[in-house]
Coordinates of C-alpha atoms in Angstrom, one line a residue:
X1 CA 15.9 -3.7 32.7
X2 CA 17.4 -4.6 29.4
X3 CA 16.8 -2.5 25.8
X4 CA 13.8 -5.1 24.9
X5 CA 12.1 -5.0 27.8
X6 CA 11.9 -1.6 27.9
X7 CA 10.5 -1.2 24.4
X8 CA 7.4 -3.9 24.7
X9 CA 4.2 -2.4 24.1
X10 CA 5.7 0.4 22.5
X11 CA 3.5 1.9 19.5
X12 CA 4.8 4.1 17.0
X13 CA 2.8 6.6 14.5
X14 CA 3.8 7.0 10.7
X15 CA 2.1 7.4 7.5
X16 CA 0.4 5.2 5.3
X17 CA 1.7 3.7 2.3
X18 CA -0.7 0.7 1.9
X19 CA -3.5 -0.4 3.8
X20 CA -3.5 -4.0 5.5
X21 CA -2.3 -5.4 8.4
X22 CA 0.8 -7.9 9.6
X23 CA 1.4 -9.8 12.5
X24 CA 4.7 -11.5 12.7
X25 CA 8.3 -11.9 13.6
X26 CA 10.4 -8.6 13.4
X27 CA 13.4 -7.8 11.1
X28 CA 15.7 -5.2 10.9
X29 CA 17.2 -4.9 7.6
X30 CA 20.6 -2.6 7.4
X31 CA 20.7 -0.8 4.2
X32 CA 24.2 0.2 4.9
X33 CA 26.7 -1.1 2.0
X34 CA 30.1 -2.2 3.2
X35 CA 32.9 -1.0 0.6
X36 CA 35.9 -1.5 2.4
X37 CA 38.0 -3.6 0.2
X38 CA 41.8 -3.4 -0.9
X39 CA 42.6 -1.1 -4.1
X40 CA 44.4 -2.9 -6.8
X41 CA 45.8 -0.9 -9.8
X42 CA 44.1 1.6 -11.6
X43 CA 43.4 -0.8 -14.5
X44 CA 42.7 -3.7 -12.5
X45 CA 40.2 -0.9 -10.6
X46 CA 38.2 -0.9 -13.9
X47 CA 38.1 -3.7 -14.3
X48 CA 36.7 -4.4 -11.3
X49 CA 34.0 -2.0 -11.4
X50 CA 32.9 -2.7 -15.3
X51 CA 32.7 -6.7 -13.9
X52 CA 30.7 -5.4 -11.0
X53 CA 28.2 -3.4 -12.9
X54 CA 27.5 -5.8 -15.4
X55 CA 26.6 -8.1 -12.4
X56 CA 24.0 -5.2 -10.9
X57 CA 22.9 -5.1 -14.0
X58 CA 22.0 -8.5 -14.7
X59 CA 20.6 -8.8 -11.0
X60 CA 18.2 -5.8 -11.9
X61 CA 17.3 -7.0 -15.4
X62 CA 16.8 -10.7 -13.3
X63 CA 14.6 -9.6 -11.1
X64 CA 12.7 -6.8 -13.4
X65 CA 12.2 -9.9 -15.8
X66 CA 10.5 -11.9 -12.9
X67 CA 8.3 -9.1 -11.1
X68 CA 7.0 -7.8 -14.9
X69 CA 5.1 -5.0 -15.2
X70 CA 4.9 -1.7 -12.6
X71 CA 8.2 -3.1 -11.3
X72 CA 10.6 -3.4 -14.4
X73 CA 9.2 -0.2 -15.1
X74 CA 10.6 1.1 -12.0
X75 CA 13.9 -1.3 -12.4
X76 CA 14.7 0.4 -15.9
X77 CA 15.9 3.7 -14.7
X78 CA 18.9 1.8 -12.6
X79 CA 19.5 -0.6 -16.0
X80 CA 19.7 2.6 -18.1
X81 CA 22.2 4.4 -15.4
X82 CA 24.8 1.5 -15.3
X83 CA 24.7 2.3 -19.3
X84 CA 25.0 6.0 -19.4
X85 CA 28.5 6.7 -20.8
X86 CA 27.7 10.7 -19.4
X87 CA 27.6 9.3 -15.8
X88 CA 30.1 6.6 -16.3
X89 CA 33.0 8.4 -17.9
X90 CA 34.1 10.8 -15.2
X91 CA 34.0 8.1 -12.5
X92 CA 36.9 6.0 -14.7
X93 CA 38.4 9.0 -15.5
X94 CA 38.9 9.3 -11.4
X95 CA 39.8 5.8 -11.1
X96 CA 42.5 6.0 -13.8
X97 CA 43.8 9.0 -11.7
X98 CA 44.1 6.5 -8.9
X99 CA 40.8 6.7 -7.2
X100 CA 39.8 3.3 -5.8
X101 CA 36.6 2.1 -8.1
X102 CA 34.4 1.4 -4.8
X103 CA 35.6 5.1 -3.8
X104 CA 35.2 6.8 -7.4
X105 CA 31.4 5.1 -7.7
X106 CA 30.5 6.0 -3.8
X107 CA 31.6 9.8 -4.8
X108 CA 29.5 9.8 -7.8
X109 CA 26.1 8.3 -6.8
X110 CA 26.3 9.8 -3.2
X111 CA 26.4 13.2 -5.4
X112 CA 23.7 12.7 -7.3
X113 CA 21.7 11.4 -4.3
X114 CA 22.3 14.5 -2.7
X115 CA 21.1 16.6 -5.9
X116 CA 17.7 14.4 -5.6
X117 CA 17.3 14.6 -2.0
X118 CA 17.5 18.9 -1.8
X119 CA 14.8 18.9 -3.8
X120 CA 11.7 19.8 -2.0
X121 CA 9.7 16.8 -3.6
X122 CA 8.8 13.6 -2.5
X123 CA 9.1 12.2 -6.0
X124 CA 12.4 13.0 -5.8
X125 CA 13.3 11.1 -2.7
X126 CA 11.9 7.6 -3.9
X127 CA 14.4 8.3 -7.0
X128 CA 16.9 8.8 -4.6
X129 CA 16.1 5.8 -2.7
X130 CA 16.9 3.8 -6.2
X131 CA 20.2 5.6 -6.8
X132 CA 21.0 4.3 -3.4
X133 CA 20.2 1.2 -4.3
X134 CA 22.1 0.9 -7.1
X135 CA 25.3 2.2 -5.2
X136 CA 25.1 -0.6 -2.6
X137 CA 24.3 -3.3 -5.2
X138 CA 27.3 -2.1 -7.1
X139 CA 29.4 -2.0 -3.7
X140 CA 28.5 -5.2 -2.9
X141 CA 29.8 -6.7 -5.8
X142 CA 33.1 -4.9 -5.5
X143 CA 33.6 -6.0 -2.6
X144 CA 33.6 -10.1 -3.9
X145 CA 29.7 -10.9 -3.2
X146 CA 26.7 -10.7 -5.2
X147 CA 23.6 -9.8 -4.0
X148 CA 23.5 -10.0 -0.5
X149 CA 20.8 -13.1 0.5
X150 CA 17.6 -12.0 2.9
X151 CA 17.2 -14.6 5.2
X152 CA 13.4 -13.3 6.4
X153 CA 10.9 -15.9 8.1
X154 CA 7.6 -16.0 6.2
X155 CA 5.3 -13.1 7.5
X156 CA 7.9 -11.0 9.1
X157 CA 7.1 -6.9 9.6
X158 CA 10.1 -5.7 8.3
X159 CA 11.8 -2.6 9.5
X160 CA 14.3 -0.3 7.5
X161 CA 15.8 2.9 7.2
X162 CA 14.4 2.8 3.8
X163 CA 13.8 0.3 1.5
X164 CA 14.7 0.4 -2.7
X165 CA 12.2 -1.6 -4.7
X166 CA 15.2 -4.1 -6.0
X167 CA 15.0 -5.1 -2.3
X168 CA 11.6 -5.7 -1.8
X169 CA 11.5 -7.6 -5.2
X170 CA 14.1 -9.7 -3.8
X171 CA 11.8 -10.6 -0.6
X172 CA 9.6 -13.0 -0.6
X173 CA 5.9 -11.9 0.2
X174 CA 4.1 -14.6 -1.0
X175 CA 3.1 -15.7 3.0
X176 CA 2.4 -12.0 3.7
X177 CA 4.4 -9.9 6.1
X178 CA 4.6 -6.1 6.6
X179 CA 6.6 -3.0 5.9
X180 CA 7.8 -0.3 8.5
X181 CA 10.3 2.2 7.2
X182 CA 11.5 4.6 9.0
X183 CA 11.9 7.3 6.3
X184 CA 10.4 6.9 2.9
X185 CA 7.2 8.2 1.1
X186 CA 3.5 7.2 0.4
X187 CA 4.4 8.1 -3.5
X188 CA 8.2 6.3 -3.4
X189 CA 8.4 3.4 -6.2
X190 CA 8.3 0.8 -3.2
X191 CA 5.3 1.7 -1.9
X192 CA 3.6 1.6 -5.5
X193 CA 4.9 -2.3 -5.5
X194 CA 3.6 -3.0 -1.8
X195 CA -0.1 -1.3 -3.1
X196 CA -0.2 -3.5 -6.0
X197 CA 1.2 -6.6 -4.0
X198 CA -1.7 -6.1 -0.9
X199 CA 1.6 -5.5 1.1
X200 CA 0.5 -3.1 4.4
X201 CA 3.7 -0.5 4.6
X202 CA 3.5 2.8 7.0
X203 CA 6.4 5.1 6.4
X204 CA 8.2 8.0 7.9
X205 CA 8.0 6.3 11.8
X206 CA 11.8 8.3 12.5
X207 CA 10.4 11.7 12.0
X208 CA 6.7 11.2 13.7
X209 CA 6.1 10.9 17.4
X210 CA 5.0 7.5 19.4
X211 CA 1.4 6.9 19.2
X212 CA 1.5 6.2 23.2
X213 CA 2.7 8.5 25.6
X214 CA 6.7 8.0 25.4
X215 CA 8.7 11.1 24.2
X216 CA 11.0 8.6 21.7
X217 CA 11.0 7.8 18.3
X218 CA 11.6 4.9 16.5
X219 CA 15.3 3.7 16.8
X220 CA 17.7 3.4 13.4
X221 CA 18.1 -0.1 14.8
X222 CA 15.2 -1.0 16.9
X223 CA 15.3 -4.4 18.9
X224 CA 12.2 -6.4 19.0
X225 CA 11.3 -9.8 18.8
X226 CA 7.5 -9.6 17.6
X227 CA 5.5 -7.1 15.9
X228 CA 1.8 -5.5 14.7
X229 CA 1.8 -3.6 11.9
X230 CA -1.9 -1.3 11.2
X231 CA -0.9 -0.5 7.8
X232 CA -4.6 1.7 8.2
X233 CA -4.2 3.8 11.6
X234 CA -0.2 3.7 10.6
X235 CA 1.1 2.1 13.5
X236 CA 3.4 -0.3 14.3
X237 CA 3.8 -1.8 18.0
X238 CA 7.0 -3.9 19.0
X239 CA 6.8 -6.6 21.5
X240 CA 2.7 -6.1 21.8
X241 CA 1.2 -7.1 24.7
X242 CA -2.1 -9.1 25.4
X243 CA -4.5 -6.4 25.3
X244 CA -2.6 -4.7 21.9
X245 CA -3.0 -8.3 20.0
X246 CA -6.8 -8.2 21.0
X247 CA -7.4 -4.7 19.6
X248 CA -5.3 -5.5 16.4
X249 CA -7.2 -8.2 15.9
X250 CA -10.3 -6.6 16.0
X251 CA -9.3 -4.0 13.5
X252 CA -7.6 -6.2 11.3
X253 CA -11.5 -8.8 11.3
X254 CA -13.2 -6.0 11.0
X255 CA -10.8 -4.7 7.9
X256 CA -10.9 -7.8 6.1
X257 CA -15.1 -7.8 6.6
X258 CA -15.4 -4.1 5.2
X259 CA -13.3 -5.3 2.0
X260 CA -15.6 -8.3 1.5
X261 CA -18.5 -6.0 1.5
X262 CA -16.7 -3.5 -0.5
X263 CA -15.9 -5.5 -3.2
X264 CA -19.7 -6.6 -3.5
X265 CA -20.7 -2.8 -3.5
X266 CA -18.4 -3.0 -6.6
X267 CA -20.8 -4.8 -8.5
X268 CA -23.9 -2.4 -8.6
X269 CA -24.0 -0.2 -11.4
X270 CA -22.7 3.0 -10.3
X271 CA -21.9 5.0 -7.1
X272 CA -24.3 7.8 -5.8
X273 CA -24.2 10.6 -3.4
X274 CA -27.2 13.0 -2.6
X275 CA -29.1 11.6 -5.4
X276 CA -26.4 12.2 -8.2
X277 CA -24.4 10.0 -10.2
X278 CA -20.3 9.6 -9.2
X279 CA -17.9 8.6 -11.4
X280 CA -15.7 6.4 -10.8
X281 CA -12.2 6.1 -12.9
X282 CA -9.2 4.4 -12.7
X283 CA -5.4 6.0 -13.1
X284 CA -3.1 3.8 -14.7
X285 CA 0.7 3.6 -16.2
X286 CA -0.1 0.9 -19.0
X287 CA -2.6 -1.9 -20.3
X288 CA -1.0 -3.9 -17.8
X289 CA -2.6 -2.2 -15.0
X290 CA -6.0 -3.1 -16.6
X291 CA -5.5 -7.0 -15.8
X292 CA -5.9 -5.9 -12.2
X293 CA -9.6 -7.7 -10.8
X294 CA -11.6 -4.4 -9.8
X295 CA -10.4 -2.3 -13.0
X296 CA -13.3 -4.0 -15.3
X297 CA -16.1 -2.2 -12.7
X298 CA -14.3 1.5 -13.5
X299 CA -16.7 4.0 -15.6
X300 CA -13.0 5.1 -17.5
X301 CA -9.4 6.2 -17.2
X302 CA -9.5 9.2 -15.8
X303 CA -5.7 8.8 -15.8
X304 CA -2.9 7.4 -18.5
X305 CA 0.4 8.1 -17.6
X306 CA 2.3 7.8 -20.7
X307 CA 6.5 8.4 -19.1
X308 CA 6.5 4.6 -19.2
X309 CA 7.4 4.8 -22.8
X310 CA 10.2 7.2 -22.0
X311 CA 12.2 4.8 -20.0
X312 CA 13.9 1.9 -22.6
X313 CA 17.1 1.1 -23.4
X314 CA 15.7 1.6 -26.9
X315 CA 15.7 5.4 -26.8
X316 CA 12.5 7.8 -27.0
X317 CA 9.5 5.8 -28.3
X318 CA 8.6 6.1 -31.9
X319 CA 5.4 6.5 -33.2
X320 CA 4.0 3.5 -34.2
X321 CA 5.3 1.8 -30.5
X322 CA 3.3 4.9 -29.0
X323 CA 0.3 4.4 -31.0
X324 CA -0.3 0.8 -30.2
X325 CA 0.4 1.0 -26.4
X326 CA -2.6 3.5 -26.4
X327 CA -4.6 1.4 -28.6
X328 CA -4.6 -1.4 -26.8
X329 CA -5.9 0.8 -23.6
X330 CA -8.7 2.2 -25.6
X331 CA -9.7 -1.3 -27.2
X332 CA -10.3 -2.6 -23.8
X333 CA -12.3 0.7 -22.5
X334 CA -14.7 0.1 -25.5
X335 CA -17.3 2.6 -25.3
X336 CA -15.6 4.2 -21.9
X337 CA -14.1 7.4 -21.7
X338 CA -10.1 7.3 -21.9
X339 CA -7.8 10.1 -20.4
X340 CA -4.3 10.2 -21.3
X341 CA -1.8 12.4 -20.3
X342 CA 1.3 13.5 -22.2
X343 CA 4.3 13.0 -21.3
X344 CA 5.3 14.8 -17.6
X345 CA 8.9 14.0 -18.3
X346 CA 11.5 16.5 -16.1
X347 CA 11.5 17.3 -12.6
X348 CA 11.9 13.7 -10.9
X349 CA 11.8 12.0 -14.5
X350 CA 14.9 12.8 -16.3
X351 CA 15.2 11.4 -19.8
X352 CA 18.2 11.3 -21.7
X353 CA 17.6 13.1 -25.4
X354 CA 14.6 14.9 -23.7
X355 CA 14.8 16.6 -20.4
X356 CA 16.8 19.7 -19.1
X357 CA 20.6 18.7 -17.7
X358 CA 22.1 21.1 -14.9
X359 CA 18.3 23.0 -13.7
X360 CA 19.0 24.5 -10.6
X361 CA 15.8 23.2 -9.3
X362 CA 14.4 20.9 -11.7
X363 CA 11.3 20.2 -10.1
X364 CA 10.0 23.8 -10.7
X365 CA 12.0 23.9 -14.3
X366 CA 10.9 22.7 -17.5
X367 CA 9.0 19.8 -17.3
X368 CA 5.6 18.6 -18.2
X369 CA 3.7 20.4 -21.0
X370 CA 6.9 23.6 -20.6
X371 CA 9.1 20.4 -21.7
X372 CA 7.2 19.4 -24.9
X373 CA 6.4 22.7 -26.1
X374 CA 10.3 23.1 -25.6
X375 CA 10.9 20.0 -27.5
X376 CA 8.6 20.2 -30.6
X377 CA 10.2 17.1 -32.9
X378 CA 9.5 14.7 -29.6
X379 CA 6.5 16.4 -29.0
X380 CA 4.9 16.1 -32.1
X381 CA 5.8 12.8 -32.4
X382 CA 3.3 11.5 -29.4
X383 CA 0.8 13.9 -30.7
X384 CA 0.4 12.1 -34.0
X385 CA 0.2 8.8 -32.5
X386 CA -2.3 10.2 -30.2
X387 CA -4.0 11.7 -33.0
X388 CA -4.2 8.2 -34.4
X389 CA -5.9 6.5 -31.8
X390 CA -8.7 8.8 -31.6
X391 CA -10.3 7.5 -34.4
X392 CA -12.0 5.2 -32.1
X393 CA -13.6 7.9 -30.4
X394 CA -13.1 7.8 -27.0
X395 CA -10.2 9.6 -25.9
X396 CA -9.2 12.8 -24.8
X397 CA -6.7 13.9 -23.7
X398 CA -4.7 16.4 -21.1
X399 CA -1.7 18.1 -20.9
X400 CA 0.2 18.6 -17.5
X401 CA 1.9 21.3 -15.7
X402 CA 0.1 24.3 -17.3
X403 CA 0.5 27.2 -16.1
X404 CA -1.0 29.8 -18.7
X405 CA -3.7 29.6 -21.2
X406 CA -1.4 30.6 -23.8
X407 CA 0.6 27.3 -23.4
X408 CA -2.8 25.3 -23.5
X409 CA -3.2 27.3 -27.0
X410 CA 0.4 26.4 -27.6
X411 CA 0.0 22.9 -27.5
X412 CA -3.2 22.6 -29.2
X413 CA -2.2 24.1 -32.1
X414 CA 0.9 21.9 -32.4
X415 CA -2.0 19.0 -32.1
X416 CA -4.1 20.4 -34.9
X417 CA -0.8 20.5 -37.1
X418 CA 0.1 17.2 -36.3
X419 CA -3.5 16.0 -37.2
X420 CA -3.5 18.2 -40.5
X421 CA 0.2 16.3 -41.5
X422 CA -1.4 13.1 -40.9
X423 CA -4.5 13.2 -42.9
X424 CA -2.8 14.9 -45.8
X425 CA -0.4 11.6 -45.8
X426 CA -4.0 9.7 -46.1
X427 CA -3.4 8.5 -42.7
X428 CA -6.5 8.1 -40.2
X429 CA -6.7 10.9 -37.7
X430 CA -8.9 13.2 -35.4
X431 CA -9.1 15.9 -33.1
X432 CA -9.8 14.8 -29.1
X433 CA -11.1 16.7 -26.7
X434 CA -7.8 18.4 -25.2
X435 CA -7.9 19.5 -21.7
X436 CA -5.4 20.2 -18.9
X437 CA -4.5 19.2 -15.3
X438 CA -4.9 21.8 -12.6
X439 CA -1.8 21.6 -10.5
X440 CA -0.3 24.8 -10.5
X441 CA -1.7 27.2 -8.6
X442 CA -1.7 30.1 -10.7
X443 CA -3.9 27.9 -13.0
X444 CA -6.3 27.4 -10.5
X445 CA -6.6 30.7 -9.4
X446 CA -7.3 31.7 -13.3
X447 CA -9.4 29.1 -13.9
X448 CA -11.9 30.8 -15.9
X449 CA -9.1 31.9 -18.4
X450 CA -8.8 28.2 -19.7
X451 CA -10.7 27.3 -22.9
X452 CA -11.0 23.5 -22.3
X453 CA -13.9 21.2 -22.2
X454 CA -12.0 19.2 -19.1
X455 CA -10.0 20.0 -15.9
X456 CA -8.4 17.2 -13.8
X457 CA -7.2 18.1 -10.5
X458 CA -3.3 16.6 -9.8
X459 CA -4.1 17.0 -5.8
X460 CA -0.7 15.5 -5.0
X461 CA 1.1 19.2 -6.6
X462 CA -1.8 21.2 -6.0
X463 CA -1.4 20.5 -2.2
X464 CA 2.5 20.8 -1.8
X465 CA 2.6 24.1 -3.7
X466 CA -0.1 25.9 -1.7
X467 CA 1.5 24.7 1.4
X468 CA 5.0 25.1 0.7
X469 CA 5.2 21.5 2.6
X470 CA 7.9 18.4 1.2
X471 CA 4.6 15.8 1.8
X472 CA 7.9 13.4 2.7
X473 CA 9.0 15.3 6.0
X474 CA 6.8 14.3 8.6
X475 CA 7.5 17.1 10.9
X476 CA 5.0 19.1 8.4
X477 CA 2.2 16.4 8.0
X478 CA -0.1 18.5 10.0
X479 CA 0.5 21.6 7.6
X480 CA 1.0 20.0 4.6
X481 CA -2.2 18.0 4.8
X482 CA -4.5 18.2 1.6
X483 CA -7.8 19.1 3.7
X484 CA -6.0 22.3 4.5
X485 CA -8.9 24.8 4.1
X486 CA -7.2 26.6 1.2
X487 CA -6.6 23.4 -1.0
X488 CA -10.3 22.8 -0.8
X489 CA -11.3 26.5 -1.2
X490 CA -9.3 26.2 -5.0
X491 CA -11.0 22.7 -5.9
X492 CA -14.1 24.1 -5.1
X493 CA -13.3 27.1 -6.9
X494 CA -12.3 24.8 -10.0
X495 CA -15.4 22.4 -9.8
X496 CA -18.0 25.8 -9.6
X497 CA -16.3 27.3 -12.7
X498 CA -16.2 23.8 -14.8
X499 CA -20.0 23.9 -13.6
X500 CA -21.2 26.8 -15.0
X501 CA -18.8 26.5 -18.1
X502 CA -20.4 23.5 -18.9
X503 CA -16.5 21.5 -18.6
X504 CA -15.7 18.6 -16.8
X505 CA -13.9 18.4 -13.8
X506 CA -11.9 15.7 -12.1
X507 CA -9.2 14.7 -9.4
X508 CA -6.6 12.1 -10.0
X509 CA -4.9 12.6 -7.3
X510 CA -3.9 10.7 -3.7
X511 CA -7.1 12.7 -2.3
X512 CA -9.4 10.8 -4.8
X513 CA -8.7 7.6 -3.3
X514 CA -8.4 8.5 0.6
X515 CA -11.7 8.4 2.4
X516 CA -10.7 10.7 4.7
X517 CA -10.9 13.0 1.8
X518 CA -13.8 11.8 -0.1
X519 CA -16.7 13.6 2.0
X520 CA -14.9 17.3 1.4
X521 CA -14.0 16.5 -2.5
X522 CA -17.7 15.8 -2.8
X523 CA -18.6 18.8 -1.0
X524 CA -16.3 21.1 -3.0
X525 CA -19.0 19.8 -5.9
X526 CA -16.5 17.2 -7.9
X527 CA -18.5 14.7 -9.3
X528 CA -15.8 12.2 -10.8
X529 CA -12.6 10.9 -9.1
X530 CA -9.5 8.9 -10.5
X531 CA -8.1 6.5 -8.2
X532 CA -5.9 3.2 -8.5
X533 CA -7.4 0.1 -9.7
X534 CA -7.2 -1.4 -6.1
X535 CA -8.7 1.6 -4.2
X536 CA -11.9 1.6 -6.3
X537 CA -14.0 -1.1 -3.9
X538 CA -13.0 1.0 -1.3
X539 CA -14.3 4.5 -2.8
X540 CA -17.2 3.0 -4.1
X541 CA -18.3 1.5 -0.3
X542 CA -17.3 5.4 1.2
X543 CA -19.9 7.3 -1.0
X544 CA -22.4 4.7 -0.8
X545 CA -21.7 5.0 3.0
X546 CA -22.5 9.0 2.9
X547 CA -25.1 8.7 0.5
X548 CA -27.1 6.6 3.3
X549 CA -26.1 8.4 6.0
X550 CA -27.7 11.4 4.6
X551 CA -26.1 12.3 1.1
X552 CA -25.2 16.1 2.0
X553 CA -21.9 16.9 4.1

């Protein structure tokens, strides 16, 4: 029996990245780079390589011009590498030693991959899969092509180790299709662009076991000629047979007649469970996430991320560029409440001029609101353009990764300085409400410590630091799972505190928009939830589901 007849029918088990469904041809993409080439001299090696990274460069900027928004986002970090003098310098300095440039670029980037990927942090590992990216795209070159064509048929599940977003940007979706990687993470840059696309992806099917009974896992090369992709029970089955087609199909009707109906729950005026109001807001990286259909139905942003503006060619973000990006977001809330977060730079989000350079572990180093205390001048510059905007009244706004109340303090005193500055200079300016996210343990233990009128839960950290579990390795998905008893037992400690303080509680995190999740959050007595723009139908139809079936859990 040959290799493809003895994987039909097989089904493998992964995670979810983004729900949907795919039935189509199959395609194995190698991600492998070739750089064997011949060496010329060392100055005709530079050469080479400056030639060859100007050409990655203007792919990126290409196809981060085309794709707009979340994805040239995303793209800048490569752009901004291939300029970075720092990073560049030592790698001609190897090639004018007589390192090959292919060699002296490999060595580099392979380094820094490596630095990413020991970090116990999924984050992390998407920014690893762009450095990778970048290395191949710049190999490629080298070795006399450009960007390597995809020849895909329309529809087709693809398969990969793992896949950078440059690579899925260069993939044509518009006829569907799914995404099967075999490493990879539910929080990696690429599946962010297959969420906002409608593009079903399951990850991590080389580390999880077979959903049938076969003791194998998924292949680095698997052979198949067909496949099923259940971007919602995270499956994928190669070569189905008769009676898996039929099933899919069933799930994938019945999928497609629960998000009709959920998008007409969307329309009523508010969710409820057990007789009490639920709100429902939306996270978001800029006003560009607002043109999304379902965000107009949100009661708020529960969630601005504002490390967008940290990522130009043009340096840090000055304060009049600051002040209108967060404008514009609270023009279109109106009278809606607007969360925004300052900057979470560090850890996976280096910044030149701003971050740490040589942590150890930089994940659990300065970053977040440790960072901007760190870095008053920067600091102070985003609180006065935050200052600024909430003249209009409805903002407030949270710092992240606090651990003590006497960096809370720190920071809003910084705030009331910047405010005082500005309305001495006759300039327009208030006081928000300032609150904090709860992501550290040792603030949720404390809780009652805090002097803050909000607390927004950042499930995603909260989970992987009480579990001591990399969310990306999928030999710990059963540990590292955010129903584990003692996540819930500290959201529920949170949301009883913010209770009787009278403070508002919330959770931005992945567990906000999973309906697995949704009974227990509500349970644990939280009464607003942050989710994506296109996971608000979906929330919205799961508590009016509980609040028929009973209201209590």
């Amino acid at each position: 029996m040959n290799k493809r007849a003895n994987i039909a029918g097989l089904g493998y088990r992964g995670r979810t990245a983004s729900i949907g469904f795919a039935h189509g041809p199959f395609v194995h993409i190698d991600g492998a780079a070739n750089s064997g080439r011949i060496a010329g001299t060392p100055k005709a090696e530079a050469t080479a390589l400056r030639a060859a990274l100007v050409s990655a460069g203007g792919q990126i900027a290409a196809l981060a011009e085309a794709a707009g928004g979340d994805a040239a986002q995303i793209l800048e970090f490569q752009v901004t590498l291939l300029d970075d003098e720092d990073f560049l310098d030592p790698i001609f300095a190897a090639i004018a030693e007589g390192t090959p440039a292919h060699t002296a670029w490999a060595s580099a980037l392979d380094a820094q991959i490596a630095d990413y990927n020991s970090a116990a942090d999924e984050y992390l590992a998407a920014r690893s899969s762009d450095l990778a990216d970048l290395r191949d795209r710049v190999l490629r070159t080298l070795r006399g092509g450009e960007s390597e064509s995809l020849d895909i048929p329309e529809g087709a599940v693809i398969s990969a180790d793992d896949l950078p977003p440059s690579r899925f940007l260069e993939i044509n979706w518009s006829k569907g299709g799914g995404l099967a990687l075999l490493r990879g993470s539910p929080t990696s840059h690429v599946a962010m662009l297959a969420r906002a696309r409608g593009i079903p992806m399951i990850v991590q099917l080389g580390s999880m076991s077979p959903s049938a009974k076969q003791n194998t896992k998924l292949s680095a090369k698997p052979n198949a000629n067909t496949a099923l992709l259940d971007g919602e029970g995270a499956t994928l089955a190669l070569d189905p047979t008769a009676e898996q087609v039929r099933l899919f199909e069933r799930r994938r009707d019945l999928h497609h007649k629960n998000r009709a109906s959920a998008r007409a729950i969307l329309r009523r005026p508010a969710a409820s469970w057990g007789g009490e109001k639920i709100r429902l807001l939306i996270n978001i990286q800029g006003a560009e996430d607002l043109e999304h259909a379902d965000a107009q139905y949100a009661d708020g942003i529960g969630l601005m991320r504002t490390e967008f503006l940290l990522g130009g060619q043009m340096g840090l973000p000055d304060e009049e560029t600051q002040y209108q990006a967060y404008d514009a977001v609270l023009r279109w809330a109106g009278k809606r409440p607007v969360t925004i977060r300052t900057f979470d730079a560090g850890g996976d989000k280096p910044v030149p001029g701003f971050t740490m350079a040589g942590e150890a572990n930089p994940f659990l180093g300065v970053r977040g609101l440790r960072l901007c205390l760190a870095r008053p001048e920067i600091f102070t510059v985003q609180l006065r353009a935050l200052a600024r905007a909430a003249v209009r009244g409805n903002l407030k706004v949270m710092f992240p990764m606090v651990t003590t109340p006497e960096e809370l303090e720190a920071g809003r005193r910084l705030f009331v300085d910047a405010v005082s500055e500005l309305q001495a200079e006759g300039i327009a300016a208030v006081f928000p409400e300032v609150g904090i996210m709860v992501e550290v343990p040792a603030a949720a233990l404390t809780i009652e410590q805090f002097n803050a009128p909000f607390f927004s839960i950042g499930s995603n950290d909260l989970a992987q630091y009480v579990t001591a579990c990399d969310r990306t390795n999928g030999a710990l998905a059963r540990l590292s799972d955010p129903l584990h008893p003692a996540v819930l037992d500290l959201i529920k400690h949170i949301a009883a505190y913010g209770k009787r303080a009278g403070s508002g509680v919330s959770l931005c995190g992945d567990m906000a928009g999973d309906p697995r999740c949704i009974p227990a959050l509500l349970a644990c007595g939280l009464r607003e939830l942050s989710v994506n723009p296109s996971a608000l139908a979906l929330v919205k139809q799961t508590i009016d589901g509980l609040s028929e079936g009973g209201g209590r859990v």
